[in-house]
Amino acid sequence: MWIFSVLIVVIGGIRFSDGSALLAIAQGATAESPLFSGSGALQYIWDSPLKVLSLRYVPPNIYGIGLFFGFLSVLPVALLLTRDTLLFWLSSSALILTPCLKISMQNIGVGDGLTIFLAILLCYLNNNILISLSSFVLGLWHPHQSFFIGISFVLSKYVFFEDIEWRQVATVLASLALAAAVFFLWKASLGFEYSGRGTFMQDRMPELLYKNLVYAPVAFLPIALWFWFIPVAPRRGKCLLGGWLFILGIVSLLTTDVTRVISLTALPILLAESKKIIIEERDDIPVRRILVFASLIVLIPPFSWSGLDYLVWTDLFSDLCEWGVYCL
């Protein structure tokens, strides 16, 4: 597992997204500041109350920002240190059998590592208090994405398990609803308006959609391979599952990061399949098949706003030079 994790990082590379914008917010900038007023693409950061609030307590320099978001990016990897078989398997599945680790390391400033970490915990935990806390934090970290992750979690419980844990389902939905209410109160209390990513994408939708459709086969390939390499038959609602995955695919195509969005929003469904393998103690999936699948995940590049992301190390070195940290 560790070898594949290292290969994913080495071949994919590391990139820091939105570093200058995060630094500006940490130093007190608002959406009306020059850095943000000229582009709605960066104003989306205010859609994450927890991210903006955390920037108030991070040292307002590029080193503090880099260390904080770097820590969040590798946070899911810490779960591999567990001795719990189920948690280890869920973490391994998310990190080396999906593009999640690659996405996290190539978008460090976005903080996807925390989203992945919380999604894994949601599928692992049985304590409703901890499930509620994880859902609430997820809803405040990424209000829009958490809605789709929550629905995927609920659907996975219905589709893959004989006994539906309705208390867990209600806990997740109630916590996300509370987080949504806090989010709207947050927006009302800001004292300024921001356009968010929606306006930016709407203005560029024809070009964006065409490009996304061209590269869609590559973007969706890891998820398609999952259902081929990890075949777990649903107990019920097969058409419902297919319909929801289709909706997630459409939603992903309407964003600037297709692989990232489909991987994160569908993650609870994939983890539910992984959980069933452990619970049912299945041994009909050969280790060789898992190794081949993990190797393909290492090689398949995510598709994002910058195209097919192979070896994005050059972007990191460029940013380090721009920020005055180190120039080659």
mmCIF file of N, CA and C in Angstrom, residues 202-269:
data_model
loop_
_atom_site.group_PDB
_atom_site.id
_atom_site.type_symbol
_atom_site.label_atom_id
_atom_site.label_comp_id
_atom_site.label_asym_id
_atom_site.label_seq_id
_atom_site.Cartn_x
_atom_site.Cartn_y
_atom_site.Cartn_z
ATOM 1 N N GLN A 202 -20.458 29.601 -15.730
ATOM 2 C CA GLN A 202 -21.573 29.881 -16.624
ATOM 3 C C GLN A 202 -21.128 30.701 -17.825
ATOM 4 N N ASP A 203 -20.235 31.641 -17.599
ATOM 5 C CA ASP A 203 -19.731 32.476 -18.686
ATOM 6 C C ASP A 203 -18.874 31.700 -19.668
ATOM 7 N N ARG A 204 -18.330 30.565 -19.237
ATOM 8 C CA ARG A 204 -17.426 29.776 -20.080
ATOM 9 C C ARG A 204 -17.968 28.381 -20.366
ATOM 10 N N MET A 205 -19.264 28.174 -20.167
ATOM 11 C CA MET A 205 -19.833 26.840 -20.224
ATOM 12 C C MET A 205 -19.670 26.141 -21.572
ATOM 13 N N PRO A 206 -19.930 26.783 -22.713
ATOM 14 C CA PRO A 206 -19.781 26.044 -23.989
ATOM 15 C C PRO A 206 -18.377 25.473 -24.172
ATOM 16 N N GLU A 207 -17.371 26.308 -23.956
ATOM 17 C CA GLU A 207 -15.988 25.841 -24.100
ATOM 18 C C GLU A 207 -15.645 24.793 -23.048
ATOM 19 N N LEU A 208 -16.082 25.038 -21.813
ATOM 20 C CA LEU A 208 -15.803 24.122 -20.708
ATOM 21 C C LEU A 208 -16.454 22.764 -20.949
ATOM 22 N N LEU A 209 -17.725 22.763 -21.358
ATOM 23 C CA LEU A 209 -18.450 21.517 -21.559
ATOM 24 C C LEU A 209 -17.861 20.713 -22.713
ATOM 25 N N TYR A 210 -17.480 21.390 -23.776
ATOM 26 C CA TYR A 210 -16.872 20.693 -24.920
ATOM 27 C C TYR A 210 -15.582 19.998 -24.499
ATOM 28 N N LYS A 211 -14.737 20.699 -23.788
ATOM 29 C CA LYS A 211 -13.466 20.135 -23.332
ATOM 30 C C LYS A 211 -13.704 18.967 -22.378
ATOM 31 N N ASN A 212 -14.657 19.113 -21.468
ATOM 32 C CA ASN A 212 -14.953 18.048 -20.520
ATOM 33 C C ASN A 212 -15.488 16.795 -21.217
ATOM 34 N N LEU A 213 -16.322 16.984 -22.225
ATOM 35 C CA LEU A 213 -16.863 15.836 -22.953
ATOM 36 C C LEU A 213 -15.773 15.104 -23.723
ATOM 37 N N VAL A 214 -14.829 15.842 -24.268
ATOM 38 C CA VAL A 214 -13.729 15.226 -25.018
ATOM 39 C C VAL A 214 -12.898 14.318 -24.112
ATOM 40 N N TYR A 215 -12.639 14.805 -22.891
ATOM 41 C CA TYR A 215 -11.773 14.057 -21.967
ATOM 42 C C TYR A 215 -12.562 13.216 -20.963
ATOM 43 N N ALA A 216 -13.875 13.168 -21.101
ATOM 44 C CA ALA A 216 -14.703 12.418 -20.157
ATOM 45 C C ALA A 216 -14.292 10.945 -20.032
ATOM 46 N N PRO A 217 -13.946 10.252 -21.135
ATOM 47 C CA PRO A 217 -13.546 8.846 -20.987
ATOM 48 C C PRO A 217 -12.370 8.650 -20.028
ATOM 49 N N VAL A 218 -11.410 9.554 -20.062
ATOM 50 C CA VAL A 218 -10.272 9.451 -19.149
ATOM 51 C C VAL A 218 -10.704 9.812 -17.732
ATOM 52 N N ALA A 219 -11.525 10.855 -17.606
ATOM 53 C CA ALA A 219 -11.952 11.324 -16.288
ATOM 54 C C ALA A 219 -12.773 10.274 -15.550
ATOM 55 N N PHE A 220 -13.628 9.548 -16.278
ATOM 56 C CA PHE A 220 -14.510 8.570 -15.652
ATOM 57 C C PHE A 220 -13.913 7.163 -15.611
ATOM 58 N N LEU A 221 -12.763 6.964 -16.254
ATOM 59 C CA LEU A 221 -12.176 5.629 -16.351
ATOM 60 C C LEU A 221 -11.886 4.991 -14.988
ATOM 61 N N PRO A 222 -11.310 5.726 -14.017
ATOM 62 C CA PRO A 222 -11.047 5.076 -12.715
ATOM 63 C C PRO A 222 -12.301 4.538 -12.037
ATOM 64 N N ILE A 223 -13.401 5.277 -12.110
ATOM 65 C CA ILE A 223 -14.651 4.819 -11.485
ATOM 66 C C ILE A 223 -15.200 3.605 -12.243
ATOM 67 N N ALA A 224 -15.122 3.645 -13.584
ATOM 68 C CA ALA A 224 -15.585 2.508 -14.380
ATOM 69 C C ALA A 224 -14.756 1.256 -14.071
ATOM 70 N N LEU A 225 -13.441 1.441 -13.935
ATOM 71 C CA LEU A 225 -12.573 0.310 -13.623
ATOM 72 C C LEU A 225 -12.892 -0.265 -12.243
ATOM 73 N N TRP A 226 -13.275 0.608 -11.319
ATOM 74 C CA TRP A 226 -13.620 0.129 -9.971
ATOM 75 C C TRP A 226 -14.709 -0.938 -10.050
ATOM 76 N N PHE A 227 -15.787 -0.643 -10.774
ATOM 77 C CA PHE A 227 -16.916 -1.569 -10.826
ATOM 78 C C PHE A 227 -16.576 -2.839 -11.605
ATOM 79 N N TRP A 228 -15.478 -2.803 -12.377
ATOM 80 C CA TRP A 228 -15.051 -3.996 -13.087
ATOM 81 C C TRP A 228 -14.113 -4.841 -12.223
ATOM 82 N N PHE A 229 -13.183 -4.177 -11.541
ATOM 83 C CA PHE A 229 -12.210 -4.885 -10.725
ATOM 84 C C PHE A 229 -12.771 -5.289 -9.365
ATOM 85 N N ILE A 230 -13.705 -4.496 -8.819
ATOM 86 C CA ILE A 230 -14.275 -4.766 -7.496
ATOM 87 C C ILE A 230 -15.768 -5.039 -7.657
ATOM 88 N N PRO A 231 -16.127 -6.189 -8.198
ATOM 89 C CA PRO A 231 -17.554 -6.466 -8.452
ATOM 90 C C PRO A 231 -18.290 -6.883 -7.177
ATOM 91 N N VAL A 232 -19.173 -6.015 -6.731
ATOM 92 C CA VAL A 232 -20.023 -6.316 -5.577
ATOM 93 C C VAL A 232 -21.465 -6.063 -5.995
ATOM 94 N N ALA A 233 -22.250 -7.107 -6.038
ATOM 95 C CA ALA A 233 -23.622 -6.974 -6.519
ATOM 96 C C ALA A 233 -24.490 -6.247 -5.493
ATOM 97 N N PRO A 234 -25.242 -5.236 -5.918
ATOM 98 C CA PRO A 234 -26.164 -4.553 -5.004
ATOM 99 C C PRO A 234 -27.260 -5.502 -4.534
ATOM 100 N N ARG A 235 -27.711 -5.326 -3.299
ATOM 101 C CA ARG A 235 -28.814 -6.130 -2.772
ATOM 102 C C ARG A 235 -30.152 -5.649 -3.322
ATOM 103 N N ARG A 236 -30.221 -4.377 -3.624
ATOM 104 C CA ARG A 236 -31.465 -3.794 -4.137
ATOM 105 C C ARG A 236 -31.123 -2.474 -4.826
ATOM 106 N N GLY A 237 -32.049 -1.965 -5.611
ATOM 107 C CA GLY A 237 -31.904 -0.628 -6.184
ATOM 108 C C GLY A 237 -30.793 -0.480 -7.199
ATOM 109 N N LYS A 238 -30.582 -1.500 -8.045
ATOM 110 C CA LYS A 238 -29.505 -1.413 -9.030
ATOM 111 C C LYS A 238 -29.730 -0.254 -10.003
ATOM 112 N N CYS A 239 -30.956 -0.096 -10.450
ATOM 113 C CA CYS A 239 -31.268 1.008 -11.366
ATOM 114 C C CYS A 239 -31.125 2.359 -10.671
ATOM 115 N N LEU A 240 -31.490 2.398 -9.388
ATOM 116 C CA LEU A 240 -31.346 3.624 -8.608
ATOM 117 C C LEU A 240 -29.876 4.009 -8.498
ATOM 118 N N LEU A 241 -29.020 3.031 -8.260
ATOM 119 C CA LEU A 241 -27.583 3.279 -8.176
ATOM 120 C C LEU A 241 -27.046 3.782 -9.506
ATOM 121 N N GLY A 242 -27.445 3.131 -10.589
ATOM 122 C CA GLY A 242 -26.991 3.566 -11.907
ATOM 123 C C GLY A 242 -27.460 4.973 -12.229
ATOM 124 N N GLY A 243 -28.706 5.288 -11.868
ATOM 125 C CA GLY A 243 -29.227 6.630 -12.117
ATOM 126 C C GLY A 243 -28.479 7.695 -11.338
ATOM 127 N N TRP A 244 -28.137 7.391 -10.073
ATOM 128 C CA TRP A 244 -27.412 8.371 -9.253
ATOM 129 C C TRP A 244 -25.994 8.588 -9.782
ATOM 130 N N LEU A 245 -25.335 7.513 -10.208
ATOM 131 C CA LEU A 245 -24.002 7.661 -10.785
ATOM 132 C C LEU A 245 -24.061 8.479 -12.074
ATOM 133 N N PHE A 246 -25.129 8.319 -12.827
ATOM 134 C CA PHE A 246 -25.309 9.129 -14.045
ATOM 135 C C PHE A 246 -25.453 10.603 -13.686
ATOM 136 N N ILE A 247 -26.226 10.886 -12.635
ATOM 137 C CA ILE A 247 -26.384 12.277 -12.185
ATOM 138 C C ILE A 247 -25.049 12.852 -11.731
ATOM 139 N N LEU A 248 -24.274 12.068 -10.982
ATOM 140 C CA LEU A 248 -22.958 12.539 -10.540
ATOM 141 C C LEU A 248 -22.050 12.810 -11.735
ATOM 142 N N GLY A 249 -22.175 11.973 -12.765
ATOM 143 C CA GLY A 249 -21.385 12.197 -13.969
ATOM 144 C C GLY A 249 -21.757 13.510 -14.655
ATOM 145 N N ILE A 250 -23.047 13.793 -14.747
ATOM 146 C CA ILE A 250 -23.498 15.056 -15.359
ATOM 147 C C ILE A 250 -23.020 16.248 -14.540
ATOM 148 N N VAL A 251 -23.161 16.158 -13.224
ATOM 149 C CA VAL A 251 -22.705 17.241 -12.351
ATOM 150 C C VAL A 251 -21.211 17.469 -12.527
ATOM 151 N N SER A 252 -20.449 16.397 -12.621
ATOM 152 C CA SER A 252 -18.994 16.510 -12.778
ATOM 153 C C SER A 252 -18.631 17.203 -14.087
ATOM 154 N N LEU A 253 -19.377 16.912 -15.141
ATOM 155 C CA LEU A 253 -19.096 17.513 -16.444
ATOM 156 C C LEU A 253 -19.370 19.015 -16.464
ATOM 157 N N LEU A 254 -20.133 19.497 -15.503
ATOM 158 C CA LEU A 254 -20.456 20.923 -15.433
ATOM 159 C C LEU A 254 -19.507 21.679 -14.504
ATOM 160 N N THR A 255 -18.383 21.059 -14.157
ATOM 161 C CA THR A 255 -17.396 21.684 -13.283
ATOM 162 C C THR A 255 -16.062 21.819 -14.009
ATOM 163 N N THR A 256 -15.105 22.426 -13.332
ATOM 164 C CA THR A 256 -13.766 22.581 -13.923
ATOM 165 C C THR A 256 -12.845 21.422 -13.567
ATOM 166 N N ASP A 257 -13.268 20.523 -12.690
ATOM 167 C CA ASP A 257 -12.426 19.403 -12.250
ATOM 168 C C ASP A 257 -13.240 18.113 -12.279
ATOM 169 N N VAL A 258 -13.340 17.495 -13.436
ATOM 170 C CA VAL A 258 -14.259 16.371 -13.616
ATOM 171 C C VAL A 258 -13.845 15.166 -12.766
ATOM 172 N N THR A 259 -12.587 14.751 -12.865
ATOM 173 C CA THR A 259 -12.137 13.583 -12.110
ATOM 174 C C THR A 259 -12.285 13.801 -10.614
ATOM 175 N N ARG A 260 -11.933 14.997 -10.171
ATOM 176 C CA ARG A 260 -12.004 15.316 -8.744
ATOM 177 C C ARG A 260 -13.432 15.204 -8.231
ATOM 178 N N VAL A 261 -14.372 15.790 -8.924
ATOM 179 C CA VAL A 261 -15.755 15.840 -8.445
ATOM 180 C C VAL A 261 -16.396 14.461 -8.460
ATOM 181 N N ILE A 262 -16.237 13.701 -9.552
ATOM 182 C CA ILE A 262 -16.866 12.373 -9.606
ATOM 183 C C ILE A 262 -16.238 11.439 -8.573
ATOM 184 N N SER A 263 -14.930 11.577 -8.325
ATOM 185 C CA SER A 263 -14.254 10.690 -7.371
ATOM 186 C C SER A 263 -14.709 10.965 -5.943
ATOM 187 N N LEU A 264 -14.821 12.230 -5.579
ATOM 188 C CA LEU A 264 -15.187 12.571 -4.205
ATOM 189 C C LEU A 264 -16.666 12.332 -3.930
ATOM 190 N N THR A 265 -17.519 12.690 -4.874
ATOM 191 C CA THR A 265 -18.956 12.548 -4.633
ATOM 192 C C THR A 265 -19.410 11.091 -4.662
ATOM 193 N N ALA A 266 -18.705 10.247 -5.419
ATOM 194 C CA ALA A 266 -19.070 8.821 -5.481
ATOM 195 C C ALA A 266 -18.325 7.994 -4.438
ATOM 196 N N LEU A 267 -17.418 8.594 -3.690
ATOM 197 C CA LEU A 267 -16.563 7.844 -2.765
ATOM 198 C C LEU A 267 -17.338 7.001 -1.748
ATOM 199 N N PRO A 268 -18.414 7.507 -1.113
ATOM 200 C CA PRO A 268 -19.140 6.649 -0.162
ATOM 201 C C PRO A 268 -19.696 5.372 -0.792
ATOM 202 N N ILE A 269 -20.067 5.437 -2.053
ATOM 203 C CA ILE A 269 -20.579 4.245 -2.736
ATOM 204 C C ILE A 269 -19.464 3.220 -2.906
#
